[in-house]
Coordinates of C-alpha atoms in Angstrom, one line a residue:
Chain J
M1 CA 31.6 -90.2 9.7
F2 CA 35.2 -89.5 7.7
Y3 CA 33.8 -86.9 5.2
Q4 CA 32.0 -85.3 8.9
T5 CA 34.9 -84.9 10.3
I6 CA 36.9 -83.4 7.9
D7 CA 34.2 -80.7 7.3
I8 CA 34.1 -80.0 11.4
L9 CA 38.1 -79.4 11.3
G10 CA 37.7 -77.0 8.2
T11 CA 34.8 -75.4 10.1
V12 CA 36.9 -74.8 13.0
A13 CA 40.3 -73.7 11.0
F14 CA 37.7 -71.5 9.1
A15 CA 36.5 -70.4 11.6
L16 CA 40.2 -69.1 13.9
S17 CA 41.4 -67.7 11.3
G18 CA 38.5 -65.8 11.4
V19 CA 39.2 -65.1 14.4
L20 CA 42.7 -64.0 14.2
V21 CA 42.1 -61.6 11.5
A22 CA 39.3 -60.0 13.7
M23 CA 41.5 -59.6 16.5
E24 CA 44.1 -57.8 14.6
K25 CA 41.6 -55.3 13.6
R26 CA 40.8 -54.6 17.5
L27 CA 36.8 -55.9 17.0
D28 CA 35.2 -56.6 20.1
M29 CA 33.7 -60.0 21.5
F30 CA 30.4 -59.8 19.1
G31 CA 32.6 -58.9 16.0
V32 CA 35.3 -61.6 16.5
L33 CA 32.3 -64.1 16.9
I34 CA 30.5 -62.4 13.2
I35 CA 34.1 -62.4 11.1
A36 CA 34.7 -66.6 12.5
F37 CA 30.7 -67.1 11.5
V38 CA 31.2 -64.7 8.2
T39 CA 34.3 -66.7 7.7
A40 CA 32.8 -70.0 8.3
I41 CA 30.0 -70.1 6.5
G42 CA 30.0 -67.0 4.0
G43 CA 31.4 -69.3 1.0
G44 CA 28.2 -71.7 1.8
T45 CA 25.5 -69.3 1.8
L46 CA 26.6 -67.4 -1.1
R47 CA 26.3 -70.3 -2.8
D48 CA 23.3 -71.5 -1.1
L49 CA 21.7 -68.5 -2.0
L50 CA 22.6 -68.1 -6.3
I51 CA 21.3 -71.8 -6.4
G52 CA 18.1 -70.7 -4.3
N53 CA 18.9 -73.4 -1.6
T54 CA 16.7 -71.9 1.1
P55 CA 16.6 -71.3 3.9
V56 CA 20.2 -71.7 3.4
V57 CA 22.3 -74.6 5.0
W58 CA 23.7 -73.4 8.2
M59 CA 20.0 -71.7 9.2
R60 CA 18.9 -76.1 8.9
D61 CA 21.7 -78.1 11.0
L62 CA 23.1 -76.3 14.1
T63 CA 26.1 -78.4 13.9
Y64 CA 27.8 -75.7 12.1
V65 CA 27.0 -72.9 14.3
S66 CA 27.8 -74.9 17.9
T67 CA 31.2 -76.4 16.2
I68 CA 32.2 -72.2 15.4
F69 CA 30.8 -70.9 18.5
I70 CA 32.8 -73.1 20.2
T71 CA 35.9 -72.4 18.0
V72 CA 35.6 -68.5 18.7
V73 CA 35.3 -69.5 22.7
F74 CA 38.3 -71.6 22.7
G75 CA 40.2 -69.3 20.1
I76 CA 39.6 -66.4 22.6
L77 CA 40.9 -68.4 25.9
F78 CA 43.9 -69.7 24.3
V79 CA 45.1 -66.8 22.1
K80 CA 48.2 -66.8 22.9
Q81 CA 48.9 -70.6 22.2
L82 CA 47.3 -70.1 18.7
K83 CA 50.6 -69.1 17.2
Y84 CA 52.1 -72.8 17.9
L85 CA 49.2 -74.2 16.2
R86 CA 49.7 -71.8 12.4
K87 CA 50.9 -75.0 11.2
S88 CA 48.4 -77.3 12.0
L89 CA 45.6 -74.6 11.6
F90 CA 47.0 -74.0 7.7
L91 CA 46.7 -77.7 7.4
F92 CA 42.7 -77.8 7.9
D93 CA 42.5 -74.9 6.2
T94 CA 43.9 -76.5 3.0
I95 CA 42.2 -79.6 3.7
G96 CA 38.9 -77.4 4.1
I97 CA 39.1 -75.7 1.1
G98 CA 39.6 -79.1 -1.1
L99 CA 36.5 -80.5 0.5
Y100 CA 34.0 -77.7 0.2
T101 CA 35.3 -77.2 -3.1
M102 CA 33.7 -81.1 -3.8
V103 CA 30.6 -79.9 -1.7
G104 CA 30.1 -76.9 -3.9
I105 CA 30.7 -79.1 -7.2
E106 CA 28.6 -82.0 -5.6
K107 CA 25.3 -79.4 -5.1
G108 CA 26.0 -77.7 -8.8
L109 CA 25.4 -81.4 -10.1
Q110 CA 22.4 -81.6 -7.7
A111 CA 20.9 -78.3 -9.5
E112 CA 21.4 -79.7 -13.0
L113 CA 24.4 -77.2 -13.7
S114 CA 26.9 -77.4 -16.0
P115 CA 30.2 -78.6 -15.3
I116 CA 31.7 -74.9 -15.8
M117 CA 29.0 -73.3 -13.4
C118 CA 29.8 -76.6 -10.9
I119 CA 33.8 -75.8 -10.2
A120 CA 32.9 -71.9 -9.9
L121 CA 30.2 -72.6 -7.0
G122 CA 33.2 -74.9 -5.8
T123 CA 35.3 -72.6 -5.7
I124 CA 33.0 -69.7 -4.4
T125 CA 32.0 -72.1 -1.5
A126 CA 35.4 -72.8 -0.7
S127 CA 36.9 -69.0 -0.9
F128 CA 33.7 -66.5 -0.2
G129 CA 33.8 -67.0 3.6
G130 CA 37.5 -65.4 3.0
V131 CA 36.3 -62.7 0.9
I132 CA 33.4 -61.6 3.0
R133 CA 35.8 -61.2 6.3
D134 CA 37.8 -59.3 4.4
I135 CA 35.0 -56.4 3.1
L136 CA 33.3 -56.7 6.8
C137 CA 37.8 -56.3 7.9
N138 CA 38.2 -52.9 5.7
E139 CA 40.4 -55.2 3.5
I140 CA 41.2 -56.2 -0.3
P141 CA 40.3 -59.3 -0.2
V142 CA 43.8 -61.4 0.4
I143 CA 42.5 -63.8 -2.5
F144 CA 42.6 -61.3 -5.2
R145 CA 45.6 -60.2 -3.8
K146 CA 48.6 -62.9 -3.3
E147 CA 47.5 -66.2 -3.0
I148 CA 46.9 -69.4 -5.0
Y149 CA 43.9 -70.2 -3.1
A150 CA 41.1 -69.6 -5.5
T151 CA 43.1 -71.5 -8.6
A152 CA 44.1 -74.3 -6.4
C153 CA 40.0 -74.8 -6.4
I154 CA 39.4 -74.0 -10.1
L155 CA 42.1 -76.6 -11.1
G156 CA 41.1 -79.2 -8.6
G157 CA 37.3 -79.1 -9.5
A158 CA 38.0 -79.3 -13.1
S159 CA 40.5 -82.1 -12.8
Y160 CA 37.0 -84.0 -11.2
F161 CA 35.2 -83.7 -14.2
L162 CA 38.4 -84.9 -15.9
F163 CA 38.3 -88.3 -14.2
T164 CA 34.6 -88.7 -14.7
Q165 CA 35.3 -89.2 -18.3
F166 CA 38.1 -92.5 -17.2
P167 CA 36.3 -95.4 -16.3
I168 CA 37.0 -95.5 -12.6
Q169 CA 34.8 -95.2 -9.7
E170 CA 33.0 -91.6 -9.2
S171 CA 34.0 -91.5 -5.2
Y172 CA 37.6 -92.0 -6.4
A173 CA 37.7 -89.2 -8.6
Y174 CA 35.9 -87.5 -5.9
V175 CA 38.8 -87.8 -4.0
L176 CA 41.7 -87.4 -6.3
A177 CA 40.2 -83.5 -7.0
I178 CA 40.1 -83.4 -3.4
T179 CA 43.2 -84.4 -2.8
I180 CA 44.9 -82.1 -6.4
V181 CA 43.3 -79.5 -4.0
I182 CA 45.3 -79.5 -1.2
V183 CA 48.3 -80.4 -3.3
L184 CA 48.2 -77.5 -5.5
R185 CA 48.0 -75.4 -2.9
L186 CA 50.7 -77.2 -0.3
L187 CA 53.2 -76.6 -3.5
A188 CA 52.1 -73.2 -4.0
V189 CA 52.7 -72.2 -0.6
K190 CA 55.6 -73.8 -0.4
F191 CA 57.6 -72.9 -3.4
D192 CA 55.9 -69.4 -2.7
I193 CA 54.3 -69.6 -6.4
R194 CA 52.0 -66.8 -6.6
L195 CA 50.2 -65.2 -10.2
P196 CA 51.4 -62.4 -11.8
S197 CA 49.8 -59.1 -10.7
I198 CA 49.0 -56.9 -13.7
Y199 CA 49.9 -53.6 -12.5
R200 CA 48.8 -50.6 -14.8
K201 CA 49.8 -47.3 -14.2
K202 CA 45.9 -45.0 -14.4
L203 CA 45.4 -44.7 -17.3
D204 CA 44.4 -41.1 -18.7
Chain T
M1 CA -1.8 -50.2 14.2
F2 CA 0.1 -49.7 17.1
Y3 CA 2.6 -52.2 15.7
Q4 CA 2.4 -50.3 12.0
T5 CA 3.0 -46.9 13.4
I6 CA 6.5 -48.8 15.6
D7 CA 7.8 -50.5 12.2
I8 CA 7.1 -47.3 10.5
L9 CA 9.2 -44.8 13.6
G10 CA 12.1 -47.6 13.6
T11 CA 12.3 -47.2 9.5
V12 CA 12.2 -43.6 9.9
A13 CA 15.3 -43.6 12.4
F14 CA 17.0 -46.4 10.8
A15 CA 16.4 -43.9 7.1
L16 CA 18.1 -41.1 9.2
S17 CA 21.2 -42.7 10.8
G18 CA 21.5 -43.8 7.1
V19 CA 21.1 -39.8 5.8
L20 CA 23.6 -38.9 8.5
V21 CA 26.5 -41.4 7.6
A22 CA 26.2 -40.8 4.2
M23 CA 26.4 -36.5 4.4
E24 CA 29.7 -36.9 6.8
K25 CA 31.3 -39.1 3.5
R26 CA 29.8 -36.3 1.3
L27 CA 28.1 -38.3 -1.1
D28 CA 26.1 -37.1 -3.4
M29 CA 21.7 -37.1 -3.2
F30 CA 21.4 -40.6 -4.8
G31 CA 24.5 -41.7 -2.5
V32 CA 22.4 -40.4 0.3
L33 CA 19.5 -42.4 -0.6
I34 CA 20.8 -45.6 -1.4
I35 CA 22.6 -45.6 2.4
A36 CA 19.4 -44.5 3.7
F37 CA 17.3 -47.4 2.1
V38 CA 19.9 -50.0 2.5
T39 CA 20.3 -48.5 6.4
A40 CA 16.5 -49.2 7.2
I41 CA 15.8 -52.6 4.9
G42 CA 19.1 -54.2 4.5
G43 CA 18.6 -56.5 7.5
G44 CA 15.5 -57.7 6.4
T45 CA 16.6 -57.9 3.6
L46 CA 19.2 -60.4 4.4
R47 CA 17.1 -62.5 6.2
D48 CA 14.3 -62.6 3.5
L49 CA 17.2 -64.1 1.3
L50 CA 18.6 -66.4 4.0
I51 CA 14.9 -67.9 4.2
G52 CA 14.2 -67.7 0.8
N53 CA 11.1 -65.5 1.2
T54 CA 11.4 -63.8 -2.2
P55 CA 10.4 -61.5 -3.3
V56 CA 12.0 -59.7 -0.5
V57 CA 9.7 -57.9 1.6
W58 CA 9.8 -54.0 0.8
M59 CA 9.5 -55.0 -3.2
R60 CA 5.9 -56.4 -2.3
D61 CA 4.6 -53.4 0.1
L62 CA 5.4 -49.7 -1.1
T63 CA 5.1 -48.4 2.6
Y64 CA 8.8 -48.8 3.0
V65 CA 10.2 -47.6 -0.1
S66 CA 7.4 -44.4 0.6
T67 CA 8.4 -44.3 4.3
I68 CA 12.5 -43.9 3.6
F69 CA 11.8 -41.4 0.3
I70 CA 9.8 -39.0 2.7
T71 CA 12.6 -39.3 5.0
V72 CA 15.5 -38.7 3.4
V73 CA 13.7 -35.5 2.1
F74 CA 13.3 -34.5 4.9
G75 CA 16.5 -35.3 6.3
I76 CA 18.2 -33.4 3.5
L77 CA 15.9 -29.9 4.0
F78 CA 16.3 -30.0 7.6
V79 CA 19.7 -31.0 8.2
K80 CA 20.3 -28.5 10.6
Q81 CA 17.6 -29.4 12.9
L82 CA 18.5 -32.9 12.6
K83 CA 21.2 -32.8 15.6
Y84 CA 18.0 -31.3 18.5
L85 CA 16.4 -34.7 17.5
R86 CA 19.4 -37.0 18.4
K87 CA 17.5 -38.0 21.3
S88 CA 14.2 -38.8 19.8
L89 CA 16.4 -40.7 16.5
F90 CA 18.6 -42.8 19.7
L91 CA 14.9 -43.8 20.8
F92 CA 13.1 -44.7 17.8
D93 CA 16.4 -46.3 16.4
T94 CA 16.3 -48.3 19.6
I95 CA 12.6 -48.9 19.7
G96 CA 13.2 -50.1 16.2
I97 CA 16.0 -52.8 16.9
G98 CA 13.3 -54.2 19.4
L99 CA 10.7 -54.3 17.6
Y100 CA 12.9 -55.6 14.2
T101 CA 14.0 -58.3 16.2
M102 CA 10.9 -60.1 16.9
V103 CA 10.3 -59.4 13.5
G104 CA 12.8 -61.7 12.3
I105 CA 12.1 -64.2 14.7
E106 CA 8.8 -64.5 13.8
K107 CA 9.5 -65.0 10.1
G108 CA 11.8 -67.7 11.2
L109 CA 9.1 -69.2 13.1
Q110 CA 7.1 -69.7 10.7
A111 CA 10.0 -70.9 8.7
E112 CA 10.4 -73.6 11.4
L113 CA 13.5 -72.9 12.5
S114 CA 14.6 -73.5 15.7
P115 CA 15.0 -70.9 18.3
I116 CA 18.8 -70.2 18.1
M117 CA 18.2 -69.8 14.0
C118 CA 15.5 -67.4 14.9
I119 CA 17.7 -65.4 17.5
A120 CA 20.0 -65.2 14.8
L121 CA 17.7 -64.7 12.0
G122 CA 15.8 -61.4 14.5
T123 CA 19.6 -60.2 15.4
I124 CA 20.3 -59.9 11.2
T125 CA 17.1 -58.2 10.9
A126 CA 17.8 -55.6 13.7
S127 CA 21.6 -54.8 13.3
F128 CA 22.9 -55.8 9.6
G129 CA 21.5 -52.8 7.6
G130 CA 23.5 -50.7 9.8
V131 CA 26.6 -53.1 8.7
I132 CA 26.0 -52.7 4.7
R133 CA 25.5 -49.2 5.5
D134 CA 28.8 -48.8 7.3
I135 CA 30.6 -51.4 4.4
L136 CA 29.0 -49.2 1.6
C137 CA 31.1 -46.3 3.4
N138 CA 34.5 -48.1 3.6
E139 CA 34.2 -48.5 7.7
I140 CA 34.5 -51.5 9.9
P141 CA 31.2 -52.0 10.9
V142 CA 30.1 -49.7 13.8
I143 CA 28.7 -53.0 15.3
F144 CA 31.7 -54.9 15.8
R145 CA 34.0 -52.4 17.1
K146 CA 32.1 -50.2 20.0
E147 CA 28.5 -50.6 20.2
I148 CA 26.1 -52.8 22.5
Y149 CA 23.4 -53.5 19.3
A150 CA 23.4 -56.8 18.3
T151 CA 24.1 -58.1 22.0
A152 CA 20.6 -57.0 23.1
C153 CA 18.8 -58.7 20.0
I154 CA 20.2 -61.5 20.6
L155 CA 18.9 -61.3 24.9
G156 CA 16.3 -60.0 24.1
G157 CA 15.3 -62.6 21.8
A158 CA 16.7 -65.7 23.9
S159 CA 13.9 -64.2 26.9
Y160 CA 11.5 -64.5 24.4
F161 CA 12.0 -68.3 23.9
L162 CA 12.7 -68.4 27.9
F163 CA 8.8 -66.3 28.7
T164 CA 7.1 -69.2 26.2
Q165 CA 8.5 -71.7 28.1
F166 CA 5.8 -70.4 31.2
P167 CA 2.4 -70.7 31.1
I168 CA 2.2 -67.0 29.8
Q169 CA 0.0 -65.4 26.5
E170 CA 2.4 -65.4 23.5
S171 CA 1.7 -61.7 23.1
Y172 CA 3.1 -60.7 26.8
A173 CA 6.3 -62.8 26.2
Y174 CA 6.2 -60.9 22.7
V175 CA 6.2 -57.4 24.2
L176 CA 8.3 -58.3 27.4
A177 CA 11.0 -59.6 24.8
I178 CA 11.0 -56.4 22.9
T179 CA 11.1 -53.8 26.1
I180 CA 14.2 -56.5 27.0
V181 CA 16.3 -55.2 23.5
I182 CA 15.1 -51.7 24.3
V183 CA 16.0 -51.4 28.1
L184 CA 19.6 -52.9 27.5
R185 CA 20.6 -50.9 24.6
L186 CA 19.2 -47.9 26.5
L187 CA 21.4 -49.1 29.7
A188 CA 24.3 -49.7 27.5
V189 CA 24.6 -46.3 26.4
K190 CA 23.9 -44.6 29.3
F191 CA 26.9 -46.7 31.6
D192 CA 29.1 -46.6 28.4
I193 CA 29.2 -50.4 28.7
R194 CA 31.2 -52.0 25.8
L195 CA 31.9 -55.2 24.8
P196 CA 35.7 -56.1 25.5
S197 CA 37.7 -55.9 22.5
I198 CA 40.4 -58.6 22.2
Y199 CA 43.2 -56.9 21.1
R200 CA 46.1 -59.0 19.9
K201 CA 49.8 -58.2 18.2
K202 CA 50.4 -59.7 14.7
L203 CA 51.6 -63.7 15.6
D204 CA 54.5 -64.9 13.9
Chain M
M1 CA 19.7 -60.6 -32.6
F2 CA 20.0 -57.1 -32.0
Y3 CA 18.8 -57.6 -28.5
Q4 CA 21.8 -59.8 -27.8
T5 CA 24.5 -58.3 -29.8
I6 CA 23.9 -55.4 -27.5
D7 CA 23.8 -57.2 -24.4
I8 CA 26.6 -59.0 -25.2
L9 CA 28.6 -55.8 -25.8
G10 CA 27.3 -54.0 -22.5
T11 CA 28.8 -57.3 -21.2
V12 CA 31.9 -56.6 -22.2
A13 CA 31.9 -53.1 -21.7
F14 CA 31.1 -53.9 -18.1
A15 CA 33.7 -57.0 -17.6
L16 CA 36.7 -54.3 -19.4
S17 CA 35.8 -51.3 -16.8
G18 CA 36.6 -53.9 -13.9
V19 CA 39.7 -54.9 -15.6
L20 CA 40.6 -51.4 -15.3
V21 CA 40.1 -51.2 -11.8
A22 CA 41.3 -54.5 -10.9
M23 CA 44.6 -53.3 -12.3
E24 CA 45.1 -50.0 -10.6
K25 CA 44.9 -51.9 -7.2
R26 CA 47.8 -54.6 -8.6
L27 CA 45.0 -57.1 -8.0
D28 CA 46.6 -60.7 -9.4
M29 CA 45.1 -62.6 -12.4
F30 CA 42.3 -63.9 -10.7
G31 CA 41.7 -61.2 -8.2
V32 CA 41.0 -59.5 -12.1
L33 CA 38.8 -61.6 -13.1
I34 CA 36.4 -62.2 -10.8
I35 CA 36.1 -58.4 -10.3
A36 CA 35.3 -58.4 -14.2
F37 CA 33.0 -61.0 -13.2
V38 CA 31.0 -58.9 -10.8
T39 CA 31.2 -55.8 -12.6
A40 CA 29.6 -57.2 -15.4
I41 CA 26.9 -59.5 -13.8
G42 CA 26.5 -58.3 -10.3
G43 CA 23.6 -56.6 -10.7
G44 CA 21.9 -58.5 -12.2
T45 CA 22.5 -61.2 -9.8
L46 CA 21.3 -59.0 -7.2
R47 CA 18.1 -58.5 -8.7
D48 CA 17.5 -62.2 -8.9
L49 CA 18.4 -63.1 -5.7
L50 CA 15.9 -60.2 -4.4
I51 CA 12.3 -61.2 -6.8
G52 CA 14.1 -65.1 -5.6
N53 CA 15.2 -65.8 -9.5
T54 CA 17.0 -68.8 -8.9
P55 CA 19.5 -70.2 -10.1
V56 CA 20.8 -66.8 -11.3
V57 CA 20.5 -66.1 -14.8
W58 CA 24.8 -66.6 -15.7
M59 CA 24.8 -70.1 -13.9
R60 CA 22.4 -71.1 -16.1
D61 CA 23.6 -69.2 -19.5
L62 CA 26.6 -70.0 -20.4
T63 CA 27.2 -67.3 -23.0
Y64 CA 28.0 -64.2 -20.2
V65 CA 30.4 -66.8 -18.6
S66 CA 32.4 -67.1 -22.0
T67 CA 32.0 -63.4 -22.9
I68 CA 33.6 -62.4 -19.2
F69 CA 36.2 -64.6 -19.8
I70 CA 37.2 -64.0 -23.3
T71 CA 37.2 -60.2 -22.6
V72 CA 39.6 -60.0 -19.6
V73 CA 42.4 -62.5 -21.6
F74 CA 42.3 -59.2 -24.4
G75 CA 41.8 -57.5 -21.2
I76 CA 45.3 -58.2 -20.3
L77 CA 47.2 -58.9 -23.6
F78 CA 45.8 -55.5 -24.8
V79 CA 45.9 -53.5 -21.8
K80 CA 48.3 -50.7 -23.5
Q81 CA 45.6 -50.6 -26.8
L82 CA 42.5 -50.1 -24.0
K83 CA 43.1 -46.1 -23.9
Y84 CA 42.5 -45.6 -26.9
L85 CA 39.7 -47.1 -26.9
R86 CA 38.5 -45.1 -23.8
K87 CA 35.3 -43.4 -26.1
S88 CA 34.0 -46.7 -27.3
L89 CA 34.0 -48.5 -24.1
F90 CA 32.1 -45.3 -22.3
L91 CA 30.0 -46.3 -25.6
F92 CA 29.4 -49.4 -25.1
D93 CA 29.2 -48.8 -21.0
T94 CA 26.3 -46.5 -21.8
I95 CA 24.5 -48.3 -24.1
G96 CA 24.7 -51.3 -21.8
I97 CA 23.1 -49.5 -18.9
G98 CA 20.4 -48.5 -21.0
L99 CA 19.7 -52.0 -22.3
Y100 CA 20.6 -53.4 -18.3
T101 CA 17.8 -51.3 -17.3
M102 CA 15.1 -52.1 -19.5
V103 CA 16.2 -56.3 -18.4
G104 CA 15.9 -55.2 -15.0
I105 CA 12.4 -54.0 -15.9
E106 CA 11.3 -56.9 -17.3
K107 CA 12.2 -59.3 -15.1
G108 CA 9.8 -56.8 -12.4
L109 CA 6.8 -56.8 -14.7
Q110 CA 6.9 -60.9 -15.0
A111 CA 7.6 -60.9 -11.2
E112 CA 5.0 -58.9 -10.7
L113 CA 6.2 -56.2 -9.1
S114 CA 4.9 -52.5 -9.1
P115 CA 6.1 -49.9 -11.4
I116 CA 7.9 -47.8 -8.5
M117 CA 10.0 -51.4 -7.9
C118 CA 10.5 -52.5 -11.3
I119 CA 12.2 -49.3 -12.2
A120 CA 14.2 -49.7 -8.8
L121 CA 14.9 -53.2 -10.5
G122 CA 16.1 -51.8 -13.6
T123 CA 18.5 -49.6 -11.8
I124 CA 19.9 -52.2 -9.8
T125 CA 20.6 -54.4 -12.8
A126 CA 22.5 -51.5 -14.5
S127 CA 24.0 -49.8 -11.5
F128 CA 25.2 -52.9 -8.8
G129 CA 27.4 -54.4 -10.6
G130 CA 29.8 -51.1 -10.4
V131 CA 29.0 -50.8 -6.5
I132 CA 29.8 -54.4 -6.0
R133 CA 33.1 -53.9 -7.6
D134 CA 33.9 -50.6 -5.8
I135 CA 33.5 -52.3 -2.0
L136 CA 35.4 -55.1 -3.8
C137 CA 38.6 -52.8 -4.5
N138 CA 38.1 -51.1 -1.3
E139 CA 35.9 -48.1 -2.4
I140 CA 33.2 -45.4 -1.4
P141 CA 31.1 -46.7 -5.0
V142 CA 31.5 -43.9 -7.4
I143 CA 28.3 -44.0 -8.2
F144 CA 26.8 -42.4 -5.0
R145 CA 29.8 -39.5 -5.5
K146 CA 29.9 -38.5 -8.4
E147 CA 28.6 -39.5 -11.8
I148 CA 25.0 -39.5 -12.7
Y149 CA 24.4 -42.8 -13.7
A150 CA 21.3 -44.8 -11.7
T151 CA 19.8 -41.1 -12.1
A152 CA 19.4 -41.7 -15.5
C153 CA 18.6 -45.4 -15.4
I154 CA 15.4 -43.9 -13.0
L155 CA 14.6 -41.3 -15.4
G156 CA 14.2 -43.7 -18.1
G157 CA 12.6 -46.3 -16.3
A158 CA 10.2 -43.8 -15.2
S159 CA 9.9 -43.0 -18.9
Y160 CA 9.0 -45.7 -19.8
F161 CA 6.4 -46.5 -17.6
L162 CA 4.6 -43.0 -18.7
F163 CA 5.0 -44.4 -22.4
T164 CA 3.3 -47.1 -21.5
Q165 CA 0.3 -44.5 -20.8
F166 CA 0.2 -43.9 -24.1
P167 CA -1.8 -45.1 -27.4
I168 CA 2.0 -46.3 -28.5
Q169 CA 3.5 -49.9 -29.4
E170 CA 5.0 -51.6 -26.2
S171 CA 8.5 -52.4 -28.3
Y172 CA 8.5 -48.3 -29.3
A173 CA 8.2 -47.2 -25.9
Y174 CA 10.7 -49.9 -24.4
V175 CA 13.3 -48.2 -26.9
L176 CA 12.4 -45.0 -26.1
A177 CA 13.0 -45.5 -22.8
I178 CA 17.3 -46.7 -23.5
T179 CA 17.2 -43.8 -25.8
I180 CA 16.4 -41.8 -22.8
V181 CA 18.5 -43.4 -20.0
I182 CA 21.5 -43.3 -23.1
V183 CA 20.3 -39.1 -23.9
L184 CA 20.8 -38.3 -20.3
R185 CA 23.9 -40.5 -19.1
L186 CA 25.7 -38.9 -22.3
L187 CA 24.5 -35.3 -22.0
A188 CA 25.5 -35.4 -17.7
V189 CA 29.1 -36.3 -18.5
K190 CA 29.5 -34.0 -21.9
F191 CA 28.2 -30.8 -19.9
D192 CA 29.7 -32.9 -16.4
I193 CA 26.8 -32.0 -14.6
R194 CA 26.5 -34.0 -11.1
L195 CA 24.3 -34.8 -7.9
P196 CA 24.9 -31.7 -5.5
S197 CA 26.6 -33.5 -2.4
I198 CA 25.1 -32.5 0.7
Y199 CA 28.4 -31.9 3.1
R200 CA 27.9 -32.1 6.6
K201 CA 30.5 -31.8 9.3
K202 CA 30.2 -34.1 12.4
L203 CA 26.7 -33.3 13.9
D204 CA 27.8 -32.9 18.0

């Protein structure tokens, strides 16, 4: 129940971030819908494809599609109010990536992959929706340029495997890891911490 | 036989649309071939990947690859004549999306997916080749911006499931749905009907 | 052993080419890592997805991920020295595409695909990592525009199936085909041979 609520809030936040980007690009309504859609389910879709978990999850469970559809309709109707929701949106989004990271890790464990691959799957689940959104909108993906985003997923995911080495309940490790992803992202945004960019002039 | 003829005409039309876009981007011959290829088979490939229907269909049936190859050779040789074919091309393309929509829906039914997912698969089959073409050519996909294209697929696909509620033969429902996709697209282009774009200045 | 050494050198060369492109785009460290990663494993991943060989190969064998990771760390630390390595890099890269082409063909044969599809898989394995790299960096893929690259893979791959028609050992055919890919690419670069671009003004 708690799990599902957060999952839906995460989906809503991801979909709304897609709506906002798509509108800035002056897309039509179908474009806005698709961008919202791929932002919300793109990461999970790529994860499912890579491990061969098909039909991919949103094709088997209508919750995602209906949540996204309703979100887009509301997003279009109340576009002016969205800016007042910016802080809540950011919070949902951050909770969303924490949860999506652990969802991806669980799928990796079910497929009997090594911890490093599980962390990779968690990071892909949480962050590649945004990558596909940016590619479709003809931008270099924002997470490659300036945001601590995937890094929080990687560190949080690694912490999960660290915690499971200790004699604590798995569900604690689970919640702790999600919390670490969320806290890292909040701190990074609050203190404007960025990964260094390694610029280099064209060699020749 | 009829079915196969239309399928091939659709493939030809999609491949030619890829040739035209690739040439405008000054790609070399290999680039033109690949763009023609992904335009014609990209939608079906994504559909097959999402439902786990692998190896994807064009790997198991040489008809597609050889049709596309011959089309590209002709397209390059007779590039100047292509503009006189514009109307026929548009017609093939439109027939193609009607048929591809129903092909996608059938694959979804075979995979026992819900009607909404079948419609989504139909729309993906008909329209994502063009999306991948535009991404490879570094453009925001045209169907997100100005054309009634996917919308026709969605409405036509929905009509299929509506018709099957009535006591008519399935093949009638099938042909009717294809006709609806085609007519909607023709009307939209004739009367220049577009989905509204929802522009919005950057929020902050 | 020999095979594995070449495979790793190829992976290193592909990863370094990703590092160089990503740095020119001023990406942050995570972005550089991801671009290096997709350049090195993107082609094999697409191939595995198309034939349904999941989980894809780099998820089941840590060699690739660790090789790429170490390569990126070295690449970032010794970025200034990279330009003196340009020739060696080009050589690794060229050996890499030769080998990757045959790896893809072998996978196609295992999946019982026709020779043409095997050649397509070989070409995808060798060249689509670079395509995905360029898309993520918001460029029209370089192999569509000016380099003899995929063409060398196609001709080399075709030669393999030609050689197997003769009464020679399969391993000879294998090595000969790889050599042909490599030699074609070296000649193309040395003599600046390019496929013609077929430019065409917008039709209307």
